[in-house]
Amino acid sequence: MPAPTLTTARLVLRQLREDDAPALFAVLSDPEVMTWWSSGPHASLAETADYVKCNAAEGQGFLCWAITAGDDAALGWVILIDGKPDVKEIGYILRRDRWGGGIAREAVARVIDHGFGEMKLRRIFADTDPENPGSIGLLERLGFQREGRLRGEWQTHIGVRDSLIYGLLRDEWILEKTR
């Protein structure tokens, strides 16, 4: 099942497609963007094309939305990955020249709304590197609570890394939205 199209005041979130690879090469080849990613910067468009093809495929246990603004070009994505029943992990990435403008917050918040609304999830969690202040700040601004630290959780291109786990429950999200 493809990810349903979701909209906000500025954004259209649509199913990630294989033809998004050229636009996303700018994201996935940027060393600064990829610092905290589980893999290093992409060296070629072919590498990005393979990566995007996997993330765009349906029926793999996740929904992946391309973030677009004003046109159909992908600026990044938001993904919900299957976990336990009624629980999903959220992940996101955004082109560096769009950082700081609230796009990631707007896109992630819209996917959270969809997850707790239409999908009737009870919990959404995120896994982020302890040294990634941008992601930590975004999660905390959205009402996620730090739940724990997994030591030596990931082997990445920058070495073995710990993970911070952040969680958000449906009732907390509803309360956060009314503030």
CSV table of N, CA and C in Angstrom, one decimal:
chain,number,residue,atom,x,y,z
A,1,MET,N,0.8,-1.2,0.0
A,1,MET,CA,0.0,0.0,0.0
A,1,MET,C,0.9,1.2,0.0
A,2,PRO,N,0.7,2.2,-0.9
A,2,PRO,CA,1.5,3.4,-1.0
A,2,PRO,C,1.1,4.3,0.2
A,3,ALA,N,2.0,5.2,0.6
A,3,ALA,CA,1.8,6.2,1.6
A,3,ALA,C,0.7,7.1,1.0
A,4,PRO,N,-0.3,7.4,1.8
A,4,PRO,CA,-1.3,8.4,1.3
A,4,PRO,C,-0.7,9.8,1.2
A,5,THR,N,-1.2,10.6,0.3
A,5,THR,CA,-0.7,12.0,0.2
A,5,THR,C,-1.3,12.8,1.4
A,6,LEU,N,-0.3,13.5,2.1
A,6,LEU,CA,-0.7,14.3,3.2
A,6,LEU,C,-0.3,15.8,2.9
A,7,THR,N,-1.0,16.7,3.3
A,7,THR,CA,-0.7,18.1,3.1
A,7,THR,C,-0.6,19.0,4.3
A,8,THR,N,0.1,20.0,4.3
A,8,THR,CA,0.2,21.1,5.3
A,8,THR,C,0.0,22.4,4.6
A,9,ALA,N,0.1,23.5,5.3
A,9,ALA,CA,0.0,24.8,4.7
A,9,ALA,C,1.1,25.0,3.6
A,10,ARG,N,2.3,24.5,3.8
A,10,ARG,CA,3.3,24.7,2.9
A,10,ARG,C,3.8,23.5,2.1
A,11,LEU,N,3.4,22.3,2.5
A,11,LEU,CA,4.0,21.1,2.0
A,11,LEU,C,3.0,20.1,1.5
A,12,VAL,N,3.5,19.3,0.6
A,12,VAL,CA,2.8,18.1,0.1
A,12,VAL,C,3.8,16.9,0.4
A,13,LEU,N,3.2,16.0,1.2
A,13,LEU,CA,4.0,14.7,1.5
A,13,LEU,C,3.3,13.6,0.6
A,14,ARG,N,4.1,13.1,-0.2
A,14,ARG,CA,3.6,12.0,-1.1
A,14,ARG,C,4.5,10.8,-1.1
A,15,GLN,N,4.0,9.7,-1.6
A,15,GLN,CA,4.8,8.5,-1.7
A,15,GLN,C,6.1,8.8,-2.3
A,16,LEU,N,7.2,8.3,-1.7
A,16,LEU,CA,8.5,8.4,-2.3
A,16,LEU,C,8.5,7.5,-3.5
A,17,ARG,N,9.2,8.0,-4.6
A,17,ARG,CA,9.3,7.3,-5.9
A,17,ARG,C,10.7,7.1,-6.3
A,18,GLU,N,10.9,6.1,-7.1
A,18,GLU,CA,12.3,5.9,-7.6
A,18,GLU,C,12.8,7.1,-8.4
A,19,ASP,N,12.0,7.8,-9.1
A,19,ASP,CA,12.5,9.0,-9.8
A,19,ASP,C,12.8,10.2,-8.9
A,20,ASP,N,12.7,10.0,-7.6
A,20,ASP,CA,13.2,11.1,-6.7
A,20,ASP,C,14.7,11.0,-6.4
A,21,ALA,N,15.3,10.0,-6.9
A,21,ALA,CA,16.8,9.8,-6.7
A,21,ALA,C,17.6,11.0,-7.1
A,22,PRO,N,17.5,11.6,-8.2
A,22,PRO,CA,18.3,12.7,-8.6
A,22,PRO,C,18.2,13.9,-7.6
A,23,ALA,N,17.0,14.2,-7.1
A,23,ALA,CA,16.8,15.3,-6.2
A,23,ALA,C,17.3,14.9,-4.8
A,24,LEU,N,17.2,13.6,-4.4
A,24,LEU,CA,17.7,13.2,-3.1
A,24,LEU,C,19.2,12.9,-3.1
A,25,PHE,N,19.8,12.9,-4.2
A,25,PHE,CA,21.3,12.7,-4.2
A,25,PHE,C,21.9,13.9,-3.5
A,26,ALA,N,21.3,15.1,-3.7
A,26,ALA,CA,21.9,16.3,-3.0
A,26,ALA,C,21.8,16.1,-1.5
A,27,VAL,N,20.8,15.4,-1.0
A,27,VAL,CA,20.7,15.1,0.4
A,27,VAL,C,21.6,14.0,0.9
A,28,LEU,N,21.6,12.9,0.2
A,28,LEU,CA,22.3,11.7,0.6
A,28,LEU,C,23.8,11.7,0.3
A,29,SER,N,24.2,12.7,-0.5
A,29,SER,CA,25.7,12.8,-0.7
A,29,SER,C,26.3,13.9,0.1
A,30,ASP,N,25.5,14.6,0.9
A,30,ASP,CA,26.0,15.8,1.7
A,30,ASP,C,26.6,15.2,3.0
A,31,PRO,N,27.9,15.4,3.2
A,31,PRO,CA,28.6,14.8,4.4
A,31,PRO,C,28.0,15.4,5.7
A,32,GLU,N,27.6,16.6,5.7
A,32,GLU,CA,27.0,17.2,7.0
A,32,GLU,C,25.6,16.6,7.3
A,33,VAL,N,24.8,16.4,6.3
A,33,VAL,CA,23.5,15.8,6.5
A,33,VAL,C,23.6,14.4,6.9
A,34,MET,N,24.6,13.7,6.3
A,34,MET,CA,24.8,12.2,6.6
A,34,MET,C,25.6,11.9,7.8
A,35,THR,N,26.1,12.9,8.5
A,35,THR,CA,26.9,12.6,9.7
A,35,THR,C,26.2,11.7,10.7
A,36,TRP,N,25.0,11.9,11.0
A,36,TRP,CA,24.3,11.1,12.0
A,36,TRP,C,23.4,10.0,11.4
A,37,TRP,N,23.5,9.8,10.1
A,37,TRP,CA,22.8,8.7,9.4
A,37,TRP,C,23.5,7.4,9.6
A,38,SER,N,22.8,6.3,9.4
A,38,SER,CA,23.4,5.0,9.6
A,38,SER,C,24.4,4.6,8.6
A,39,SER,N,24.4,5.3,7.5
A,39,SER,CA,25.4,5.0,6.4
A,39,SER,C,26.0,6.4,6.0
A,40,GLY,N,27.2,6.3,5.4
A,40,GLY,CA,27.9,7.5,5.0
A,40,GLY,C,27.3,8.2,3.8
A,41,PRO,N,27.9,9.3,3.4
A,41,PRO,CA,27.5,10.0,2.2
A,41,PRO,C,27.6,9.2,1.0
A,42,HIS,N,26.6,9.3,0.1
A,42,HIS,CA,26.6,8.5,-1.1
A,42,HIS,C,27.6,9.1,-2.1
A,43,ALA,N,28.3,8.2,-2.8
A,43,ALA,CA,29.4,8.6,-3.7
A,43,ALA,C,28.9,8.8,-5.1
A,44,SER,N,27.7,8.2,-5.4
A,44,SER,CA,27.2,8.3,-6.8
A,44,SER,C,25.7,8.3,-6.8
A,45,LEU,N,25.2,8.8,-7.9
A,45,LEU,CA,23.7,8.8,-8.2
A,45,LEU,C,23.2,7.4,-8.2
A,46,ALA,N,24.0,6.5,-8.7
A,46,ALA,CA,23.6,5.0,-8.8
A,46,ALA,C,23.4,4.5,-7.4
A,47,GLU,N,24.2,4.8,-6.4
A,47,GLU,CA,24.1,4.4,-5.0
A,47,GLU,C,22.8,5.0,-4.5
A,48,THR,N,22.5,6.3,-4.7
A,48,THR,CA,21.3,6.9,-4.3
A,48,THR,C,20.1,6.2,-4.9
A,49,ALA,N,20.2,6.0,-6.2
A,49,ALA,CA,19.0,5.3,-6.9
A,49,ALA,C,18.7,4.0,-6.3
A,50,ASP,N,19.7,3.2,-5.9
A,50,ASP,CA,19.4,1.9,-5.3
A,50,ASP,C,18.8,2.1,-3.9
A,51,TYR,N,19.3,3.0,-3.2
A,51,TYR,CA,18.8,3.3,-1.8
A,51,TYR,C,17.3,3.8,-1.9
A,52,VAL,N,17.1,4.7,-2.8
A,52,VAL,CA,15.7,5.3,-2.9
A,52,VAL,C,14.8,4.2,-3.4
A,53,LYS,N,15.2,3.4,-4.3
A,53,LYS,CA,14.4,2.3,-4.8
A,53,LYS,C,13.9,1.4,-3.7
A,54,CYS,N,14.8,1.0,-2.8
A,54,CYS,CA,14.4,0.2,-1.6
A,54,CYS,C,13.4,0.9,-0.7
A,55,ASN,N,13.6,2.2,-0.5
A,55,ASN,CA,12.7,3.0,0.4
A,55,ASN,C,11.4,3.3,-0.3
A,56,ALA,N,11.4,3.3,-1.6
A,56,ALA,CA,10.1,3.6,-2.3
A,56,ALA,C,9.3,2.4,-2.5
A,57,ALA,N,9.9,1.2,-2.3
A,57,ALA,CA,9.1,0.0,-2.6
A,57,ALA,C,8.0,-0.2,-1.6
A,58,GLU,N,6.9,-0.7,-2.1
A,58,GLU,CA,5.7,-0.9,-1.2
A,58,GLU,C,5.8,-2.3,-0.6
A,59,GLY,N,5.1,-2.5,0.5
A,59,GLY,CA,5.0,-3.8,1.1
A,59,GLY,C,6.2,-4.3,1.9
A,60,GLN,N,7.1,-3.3,2.3
A,60,GLN,CA,8.3,-3.7,3.0
A,60,GLN,C,8.2,-3.4,4.5
A,61,GLY,N,7.1,-3.1,5.0
A,61,GLY,CA,7.0,-2.8,6.4
A,61,GLY,C,7.1,-1.4,6.8
A,62,PHE,N,7.0,-0.5,5.9
A,62,PHE,CA,7.1,1.0,6.2
A,62,PHE,C,6.3,1.8,5.2
A,63,LEU,N,6.0,3.0,5.6
A,63,LEU,CA,5.5,4.0,4.7
A,63,LEU,C,6.5,5.1,4.6
A,64,CYS,N,6.8,5.6,3.4
A,64,CYS,CA,7.8,6.6,3.2
A,64,CYS,C,7.3,7.7,2.3
A,65,TRP,N,7.2,8.9,2.9
A,65,TRP,CA,6.7,10.1,2.2
A,65,TRP,C,7.9,11.0,1.8
A,66,ALA,N,7.9,11.4,0.5
A,66,ALA,CA,8.8,12.5,0.0
A,66,ALA,C,8.2,13.8,0.5
A,67,ILE,N,9.1,14.7,1.0
A,67,ILE,CA,8.7,16.0,1.4
A,67,ILE,C,8.9,16.9,0.2
A,68,THR,N,7.8,17.6,-0.2
A,68,THR,CA,7.9,18.5,-1.3
A,68,THR,C,7.3,19.8,-0.9
A,69,ALA,N,7.7,20.9,-1.5
A,69,ALA,CA,7.2,22.3,-1.2
A,69,ALA,C,7.2,23.1,-2.5
A,70,GLY,N,6.0,23.4,-2.9
A,70,GLY,CA,5.8,24.3,-4.1
A,70,GLY,C,6.0,23.6,-5.4
A,71,ASP,N,6.7,22.5,-5.5
A,71,ASP,CA,6.8,21.7,-6.7
A,71,ASP,C,6.9,20.3,-6.3
A,72,ASP,N,7.2,19.4,-7.2
A,72,ASP,CA,7.2,18.0,-6.9
A,72,ASP,C,8.6,17.5,-6.5
A,73,ALA,N,9.6,18.3,-6.4
A,73,ALA,CA,10.9,17.9,-6.1
A,73,ALA,C,11.0,17.5,-4.6
A,74,ALA,N,11.6,16.3,-4.4
A,74,ALA,CA,11.8,15.8,-3.1
A,74,ALA,C,12.9,16.6,-2.4
A,75,LEU,N,12.6,17.1,-1.2
A,75,LEU,CA,13.6,17.8,-0.3
A,75,LEU,C,14.1,16.9,0.8
A,76,GLY,N,13.5,15.7,0.9
A,76,GLY,CA,13.9,14.8,2.0
A,76,GLY,C,12.7,13.8,2.1
A,77,TRP,N,12.6,13.1,3.3
A,77,TRP,CA,11.5,12.2,3.5
A,77,TRP,C,11.2,12.1,4.9
A,78,VAL,N,10.0,11.5,5.2
A,78,VAL,CA,9.6,11.1,6.5
A,78,VAL,C,9.2,9.6,6.4
A,79,ILE,N,9.6,8.7,7.3
A,79,ILE,CA,9.3,7.3,7.2
A,79,ILE,C,8.7,6.8,8.5
A,80,LEU,N,7.7,6.0,8.4
A,80,LEU,CA,7.1,5.3,9.5
A,80,LEU,C,7.4,3.8,9.3
A,81,ILE,N,8.2,3.2,10.2
A,81,ILE,CA,8.6,1.8,10.1
A,81,ILE,C,7.8,0.9,11.1
A,82,ASP,N,7.4,-0.2,10.6
A,82,ASP,CA,6.6,-1.1,11.4
A,82,ASP,C,7.4,-1.6,12.6
A,83,GLY,N,6.7,-1.7,13.7
A,83,GLY,CA,7.2,-2.2,14.9
A,83,GLY,C,6.2,-3.2,15.5
A,84,LYS,N,5.9,-3.1,16.7
A,84,LYS,CA,4.9,-3.9,17.3
A,84,LYS,C,3.5,-3.4,16.8
A,85,PRO,N,2.4,-4.2,17.1
A,85,PRO,CA,1.1,-3.7,16.7
A,85,PRO,C,0.8,-2.3,17.3
A,86,ASP,N,0.4,-1.4,16.5
A,86,ASP,CA,0.0,0.0,16.9
A,86,ASP,C,1.2,0.8,17.3
A,87,VAL,N,2.4,0.4,17.0
A,87,VAL,CA,3.6,1.1,17.3
A,87,VAL,C,4.5,1.3,16.0
A,88,LYS,N,5.0,2.5,15.8
A,88,LYS,CA,5.9,2.7,14.6
A,88,LYS,C,7.1,3.5,15.0
A,89,GLU,N,8.2,3.3,14.3
A,89,GLU,CA,9.3,4.2,14.5
A,89,GLU,C,9.3,5.2,13.4
A,90,ILE,N,9.6,6.5,13.7
A,90,ILE,CA,9.6,7.6,12.8
A,90,ILE,C,11.1,8.0,12.5
A,91,GLY,N,11.3,8.3,11.2
A,91,GLY,CA,12.6,8.7,10.8
A,91,GLY,C,12.4,9.8,9.8
A,92,TYR,N,13.5,10.6,9.6
A,92,TYR,CA,13.3,11.8,8.7
A,92,TYR,C,14.7,12.3,8.2
A,93,ILE,N,14.7,12.9,7.1
A,93,ILE,CA,16.0,13.5,6.6
A,93,ILE,C,15.5,14.7,5.7
A,94,LEU,N,16.3,15.7,5.7
A,94,LEU,CA,16.0,17.0,4.9
A,94,LEU,C,17.2,17.6,4.4
A,95,ARG,N,17.1,18.1,3.1
A,95,ARG,CA,18.2,18.8,2.5
A,95,ARG,C,18.7,19.9,3.4
A,96,ARG,N,20.0,20.1,3.5
A,96,ARG,CA,20.6,21.0,4.4
A,96,ARG,C,20.2,22.5,4.2
A,97,ASP,N,20.1,22.8,2.9
A,97,ASP,CA,19.7,24.3,2.6
A,97,ASP,C,18.3,24.6,3.0
A,98,ARG,N,17.6,23.6,3.5
A,98,ARG,CA,16.2,23.8,4.0
A,98,ARG,C,16.1,23.7,5.5
A,99,TRP,N,17.2,23.5,6.2
A,99,TRP,CA,17.2,23.4,7.7
A,99,TRP,C,16.9,24.7,8.3
A,100,GLY,N,16.3,24.7,9.4
A,100,GLY,CA,16.0,26.0,10.1
A,100,GLY,C,14.7,26.7,9.7
A,101,GLY,N,14.0,26.2,8.7
A,101,GLY,CA,12.8,26.9,8.3
A,101,GLY,C,11.5,26.2,8.8
A,102,GLY,N,11.6,25.2,9.6
A,102,GLY,CA,10.4,24.6,10.1
A,102,GLY,C,9.8,23.5,9.2
A,103,ILE,N,10.5,23.2,8.1
A,103,ILE,CA,10.0,22.2,7.2
A,103,ILE,C,9.9,20.8,7.8
A,104,ALA,N,11.1,20.4,8.4
A,104,ALA,CA,11.1,19.1,9.0
A,104,ALA,C,10.0,19.0,10.1
A,105,ARG,N,9.9,20.0,11.0
A,105,ARG,CA,8.9,20.0,12.0
A,105,ARG,C,7.5,19.8,11.5
A,106,GLU,N,7.2,20.6,10.4
A,106,GLU,CA,5.9,20.6,9.8
A,106,GLU,C,5.6,19.2,9.2
A,107,ALA,N,6.6,18.7,8.5
A,107,ALA,CA,6.4,17.4,7.8
A,107,ALA,C,6.3,16.2,8.9
A,108,VAL,N,7.1,16.2,9.9
A,108,VAL,CA,7.1,15.2,10.9
A,108,VAL,C,5.8,15.3,11.7
A,109,ALA,N,5.4,16.5,12.0
A,109,ALA,CA,4.1,16.7,12.8
A,109,ALA,C,2.9,16.1,12.0
A,110,ARG,N,2.9,16.4,10.7
A,110,ARG,CA,1.8,15.9,9.8
A,110,ARG,C,1.8,14.4,9.8
A,111,VAL,N,2.9,13.7,9.7
A,111,VAL,CA,3.0,12.3,9.7
A,111,VAL,C,2.5,11.7,11.1
A,112,ILE,N,2.9,12.4,12.1
A,112,ILE,CA,2.5,12.0,13.5
A,112,ILE,C,1.0,12.1,13.6
A,113,ASP,N,0.4,13.2,13.1
A,113,ASP,CA,-1.1,13.4,13.1
A,113,ASP,C,-1.7,12.2,12.3
A,114,HIS,N,-1.2,11.8,11.2
A,114,HIS,CA,-1.7,10.7,10.4
A,114,HIS,C,-1.6,9.4,11.2
A,115,GLY,N,-0.4,9.2,11.8
A,115,GLY,CA,-0.2,8.0,12.6
A,115,GLY,C,-1.1,7.8,13.7
A,116,PHE,N,-1.3,8.9,14.5
A,116,PHE,CA,-2.2,8.8,15.7
A,116,PHE,C,-3.7,8.9,15.3
A,117,GLY,N,-3.9,9.5,14.1
A,117,GLY,CA,-5.3,9.7,13.7
A,117,GLY,C,-5.8,8.5,12.8
A,118,GLU,N,-5.5,8.6,11.6
A,118,GLU,CA,-6.0,7.6,10.6
A,118,GLU,C,-5.5,6.2,10.9
A,119,MET,N,-4.2,6.1,11.3
A,119,MET,CA,-3.7,4.8,11.6
A,119,MET,C,-3.9,4.2,13.0
A,120,LYS,N,-4.4,5.1,13.8
A,120,LYS,CA,-4.8,4.7,15.2
A,120,LYS,C,-3.6,4.1,16.0
A,121,LEU,N,-2.4,4.6,15.8
A,121,LEU,CA,-1.3,4.1,16.5
A,121,LEU,C,-1.4,4.6,18.0
A,122,ARG,N,-0.8,3.9,18.9
A,122,ARG,CA,-0.8,4.3,20.3
A,122,ARG,C,0.6,4.9,20.7
A,123,ARG,N,1.6,4.6,19.9
A,123,ARG,CA,3.0,5.0,20.2
A,123,ARG,C,3.8,5.2,19.0
A,124,ILE,N,4.6,6.3,18.9
A,124,ILE,CA,5.6,6.5,17.9
A,124,ILE,C,6.9,6.8,18.6
A,125,PHE,N,8.0,6.1,18.1
A,125,PHE,CA,9.2,6.4,18.7
A,125,PHE,C,10.3,6.7,17.7
A,126,ALA,N,11.4,7.3,18.1
A,126,ALA,CA,12.5,7.7,17.3
A,126,ALA,C,13.8,7.3,17.9
A,127,ASP,N,14.8,7.0,17.1
A,127,ASP,CA,16.1,6.6,17.5
A,127,ASP,C,17.1,7.6,16.9
A,128,THR,N,17.8,8.3,17.8
A,128,THR,CA,18.7,9.3,17.3
A,128,THR,C,20.1,9.3,18.0
A,129,ASP,N,21.1,9.8,17.3
A,129,ASP,CA,22.4,9.8,17.9
A,129,ASP,C,22.5,10.8,19.0
A,130,PRO,N,23.1,10.5,20.1
A,130,PRO,CA,23.2,11.4,21.3
A,130,PRO,C,23.9,12.8,20.9
A,131,GLU,N,24.7,12.8,19.8
A,131,GLU,CA,25.4,14.0,19.5
A,131,GLU,C,24.7,14.8,18.3
A,132,ASN,N,23.4,14.4,18.0
A,132,ASN,CA,22.7,15.1,16.9
A,132,ASN,C,21.7,16.1,17.5
A,133,PRO,N,22.2,17.3,17.8
A,133,PRO,CA,21.3,18.3,18.5
A,133,PRO,C,20.1,18.7,17.6
A,134,GLY,N,20.2,18.7,16.3
A,134,GLY,CA,19.1,19.1,15.5
A,134,GLY,C,17.9,18.1,15.6
A,135,SER,N,18.2,16.8,15.6
A,135,SER,CA,17.2,15.8,15.7
A,135,SER,C,16.6,15.8,17.1
A,136,ILE,N,17.5,15.9,18.1
A,136,ILE,CA,17.0,15.9,19.5
A,136,ILE,C,16.1,17.1,19.7
A,137,GLY,N,16.5,18.2,19.3
A,137,GLY,CA,15.6,19.4,19.4
A,137,GLY,C,14.3,19.3,18.8
A,138,LEU,N,14.3,18.7,17.5
A,138,LEU,CA,13.0,18.5,16.8
A,138,LEU,C,12.1,17.6,17.6
A,139,LEU,N,12.6,16.5,18.1
A,139,LEU,CA,11.8,15.5,18.8
A,139,LEU,C,11.3,16.2,20.1
A,140,GLU,N,12.1,16.9,20.8
A,140,GLU,CA,11.6,17.5,22.0
A,140,GLU,C,10.6,18.6,21.8
A,141,ARG,N,10.8,19.4,20.7
A,141,ARG,CA,9.8,20.4,20.4
A,141,ARG,C,8.4,19.8,20.0
A,142,LEU,N,8.5,18.5,19.5
A,142,LEU,CA,7.2,17.9,19.1
A,142,LEU,C,6.6,17.1,20.3
A,143,GLY,N,7.2,17.1,21.5
A,143,GLY,CA,6.7,16.5,22.7
A,143,GLY,C,7.2,15.1,23.0
A,144,PHE,N,8.1,14.6,22.2
A,144,PHE,CA,8.7,13.3,22.5
A,144,PHE,C,9.5,13.4,23.8
A,145,GLN,N,9.5,12.3,24.5
A,145,GLN,CA,10.2,12.2,25.8
A,145,GLN,C,11.4,11.2,25.6
A,146,ARG,N,12.5,11.6,26.2
A,146,ARG,CA,13.7,10.7,26.1
A,146,ARG,C,13.4,9.5,27.1
A,147,GLU,N,13.5,8.3,26.5
A,147,GLU,CA,13.1,7.1,27.3
A,147,GLU,C,14.4,6.3,27.6
A,148,GLY,N,15.4,6.4,26.9
A,148,GLY,CA,16.6,5.6,27.3
A,148,GLY,C,17.7,5.8,26.3
A,149,ARG,N,18.9,5.2,26.7
A,149,ARG,CA,20.1,5.3,25.9
A,149,ARG,C,20.5,3.8,25.7
A,150,LEU,N,20.7,3.5,24.4
A,150,LEU,CA,21.2,2.1,24.1
A,150,LEU,C,22.7,2.3,23.7
A,151,ARG,N,23.5,1.7,24.6
A,151,ARG,CA,25.0,1.9,24.4
A,151,ARG,C,25.5,1.0,23.3
A,152,GLY,N,26.4,1.5,22.4
A,152,GLY,CA,27.0,0.7,21.4
A,152,GLY,C,26.0,0.1,20.4
A,153,GLU,N,24.9,0.8,20.2
A,153,GLU,CA,23.8,0.2,19.4
A,153,GLU,C,24.1,0.1,17.9
A,154,TRP,N,24.8,1.0,17.3
A,154,TRP,CA,24.9,1.1,15.9
A,154,TRP,C,26.4,1.1,15.5
A,155,GLN,N,26.7,0.3,14.4
A,155,GLN,CA,28.0,0.4,13.8
A,155,GLN,C,27.8,1.2,12.5
A,156,THR,N,28.3,2.4,12.5
A,156,THR,CA,28.1,3.3,11.4
A,156,THR,C,29.4,3.7,10.7
A,157,HIS,N,29.3,4.6,9.7
A,157,HIS,CA,30.5,5.1,9.0
A,157,HIS,C,31.4,5.9,9.9
A,158,ILE,N,30.9,6.4,11.0
A,158,ILE,CA,31.8,7.1,12.0
A,158,ILE,C,32.1,6.3,13.2
A,159,GLY,N,31.8,5.1,13.2
A,159,GLY,CA,32.2,4.2,14.3
A,159,GLY,C,31.0,3.7,15.0
A,160,VAL,N,31.2,3.0,16.2
A,160,VAL,CA,30.1,2.5,17.0
A,160,VAL,C,29.5,3.6,17.7
A,161,ARG,N,28.1,3.7,17.7
A,161,ARG,CA,27.4,4.8,18.2
A,161,ARG,C,26.3,4.3,19.2
A,162,ASP,N,26.1,5.2,20.2
A,162,ASP,CA,25.0,5.0,21.1
A,162,ASP,C,23.7,5.5,20.4
A,163,SER,N,22.6,5.1,20.9
A,163,SER,CA,21.3,5.6,20.4
A,163,SER,C,20.5,6.2,21.6
A,164,LEU,N,19.8,7.3,21.4
A,164,LEU,CA,18.8,7.8,22.3
A,164,LEU,C,17.5,7.4,21.7
A,165,ILE,N,16.6,6.9,22.6
A,165,ILE,CA,15.3,6.5,22.2
A,165,ILE,C,14.3,7.5,22.8
A,166,TYR,N,13.5,8.1,21.9
A,166,TYR,CA,12.5,9.1,22.3
A,166,TYR,C,11.1,8.5,21.9
A,167,GLY,N,10.1,8.6,22.8
A,167,GLY,CA,8.8,8.1,22.5
A,167,GLY,C,7.7,9.2,22.7
A,168,LEU,N,6.6,8.9,22.0
A,168,LEU,CA,5.5,9.8,22.1
A,168,LEU,C,4.2,8.9,22.0
A,169,LEU,N,3.3,9.1,23.0
A,169,LEU,CA,2.1,8.4,23.0
A,169,LEU,C,1.0,9.2,22.5
A,170,ARG,N,-0.1,8.6,21.9
A,170,ARG,CA,-1.2,9.3,21.3
A,170,ARG,C,-1.8,10.3,22.3
A,171,ASP,N,-2.0,10.0,23.5
A,171,ASP,CA,-2.6,11.0,24.4
A,171,ASP,C,-1.7,12.2,24.7
A,172,GLU,N,-0.4,11.9,24.7
A,172,GLU,CA,0.5,13.0,24.9
A,172,GLU,C,0.5,14.0,23.6
A,173,TRP,N,0.4,13.4,22.5
A,173,TRP,CA,0.3,14.2,21.2
A,173,TRP,C,-0.9,15.1,21.2
A,174,ILE,N,-2.1,14.5,21.6
A,174,ILE,CA,-3.3,15.2,21.6
A,174,ILE,C,-3.2,16.4,22.6
A,175,LEU,N,-2.6,16.1,23.8
A,175,LEU,CA,-2.4,17.1,24.8
A,175,LEU,C,-1.5,18.2,24.3
A,176,GLU,N,-0.4,17.8,23.6
A,176,GLU,CA,0.6,18.8,23.1
A,176,GLU,C,-0.1,19.7,22.1
A,177,LYS,N,-0.9,19.2,21.3
A,177,LYS,CA,-1.6,20.0,20.2
A,177,LYS,C,-2.6,21.0,20.8
A,178,THR,N,-3.1,20.7,22.0
A,178,THR,CA,-4.1,21.7,22.6
A,178,THR,C,-3.4,22.8,23.4
A,179,ARG,N,-2.1,22.7,23.5
A,179,ARG,CA,-1.3,23.8,24.3
A,179,ARG,C,-1.1,25.0,23.4
